[in-house]
Amino acid sequence: MALYRRWGRPDVAVDDLAEWLCFAFALPNGEKFALQREALHPPTPGFLLSVTRALFSAEAAESVIEALDVPGAFSVELSAEVVS
């Protein structure tokens, strides 16, 4: 609910798997990222962070989380493909 209060209603996207709630962002340098979660049956209470290639590292993920300044936000698991 903190995200809704801060940024308003999320965008809704639909793919072959599910309906997704999304908060999308663009940085001044053109990089983009989104926070997303399954709308109807989320497997966890949090959001997934999806980023473009330049932000695809553990350090960048932590920087994005810190910059969003969402109370209690932290990373739980990083994809095995993420550069450390």
Coordinates of C-alpha atoms in Angstrom, one line a residue:
M1 CA 0.0 0.0 0.0
A2 CA 3.0 2.3 0.6
L3 CA 3.8 2.2 -3.1
Y4 CA 0.2 3.1 -4.1
R5 CA 0.2 6.1 -1.7
R6 CA 3.5 7.2 -3.2
W7 CA 3.0 6.7 -6.9
G8 CA -0.7 6.1 -7.4
R9 CA -2.3 3.1 -9.1
P10 CA 0.1 0.8 -10.9
D11 CA -0.1 0.1 -14.6
V12 CA -1.6 -3.3 -15.5
A13 CA 0.0 -5.6 -18.0
V14 CA -1.1 -9.0 -19.2
D15 CA 1.0 -11.7 -20.7
D16 CA 0.5 -15.5 -21.3
L17 CA 1.3 -16.2 -17.6
A18 CA -0.8 -13.6 -15.7
E19 CA -2.0 -10.1 -15.1
W20 CA 0.8 -7.9 -13.6
L21 CA 0.8 -4.7 -11.5
C22 CA 3.7 -2.5 -12.6
F23 CA 5.4 0.7 -11.6
A24 CA 7.7 1.7 -14.4
F25 CA 10.5 4.2 -14.2
A26 CA 13.0 5.9 -16.6
L27 CA 16.3 7.4 -15.4
P28 CA 17.8 10.6 -16.9
N29 CA 20.4 8.5 -18.7
G30 CA 17.7 6.5 -20.5
E31 CA 18.0 3.3 -18.4
K32 CA 14.6 1.8 -17.4
F33 CA 13.4 -0.4 -14.6
A34 CA 10.1 -1.6 -13.3
L35 CA 8.7 -3.0 -10.1
Q36 CA 6.1 -5.7 -10.8
R37 CA 4.0 -8.4 -9.2
E38 CA 1.4 -10.8 -10.2
A39 CA -2.0 -9.1 -9.7
L40 CA -4.3 -11.9 -8.6
H41 CA -2.2 -14.6 -7.0
P42 CA 1.3 -13.2 -6.1
P43 CA 3.6 -16.0 -4.8
T44 CA 5.2 -13.5 -2.4
P45 CA 4.2 -10.2 -0.8
G46 CA 6.9 -8.2 -2.6
F47 CA 7.6 -6.9 -6.0
L48 CA 10.1 -8.1 -8.7
L49 CA 12.6 -5.6 -9.9
S50 CA 13.1 -5.8 -13.7
V51 CA 15.9 -3.7 -15.2
T52 CA 17.6 -3.0 -18.5
R53 CA 21.1 -4.3 -19.3
A54 CA 23.2 -1.5 -17.8
L55 CA 21.4 -1.9 -14.4
F56 CA 21.7 -5.7 -14.5
S57 CA 24.1 -6.2 -11.5
A58 CA 23.8 -6.8 -7.8
E59 CA 25.3 -3.3 -7.1
A60 CA 22.8 -1.6 -9.4
A61 CA 19.9 -3.4 -7.9
E62 CA 20.9 -2.3 -4.4
S63 CA 21.3 1.3 -5.7
V64 CA 17.8 1.3 -7.3
I65 CA 16.3 -0.1 -4.1
E66 CA 18.1 2.6 -2.0
A67 CA 17.1 5.4 -4.4
L68 CA 13.4 4.4 -4.3
D69 CA 13.5 5.0 -0.5
V70 CA 10.7 2.6 0.2
P71 CA 10.6 1.7 3.9
G72 CA 11.5 -1.9 4.5
A73 CA 12.5 -2.6 0.9
F74 CA 15.3 -5.1 0.4
S75 CA 16.4 -7.7 -2.1
V76 CA 15.6 -11.3 -1.3
E77 CA 17.0 -13.2 -4.3
L78 CA 18.9 -12.2 -7.4
S79 CA 18.8 -14.1 -10.7
A80 CA 21.8 -16.4 -11.2
E81 CA 22.5 -14.3 -14.4
V82 CA 23.1 -11.1 -12.4
V83 CA 26.7 -9.8 -12.5
S84 CA 28.0 -9.5 -8.9

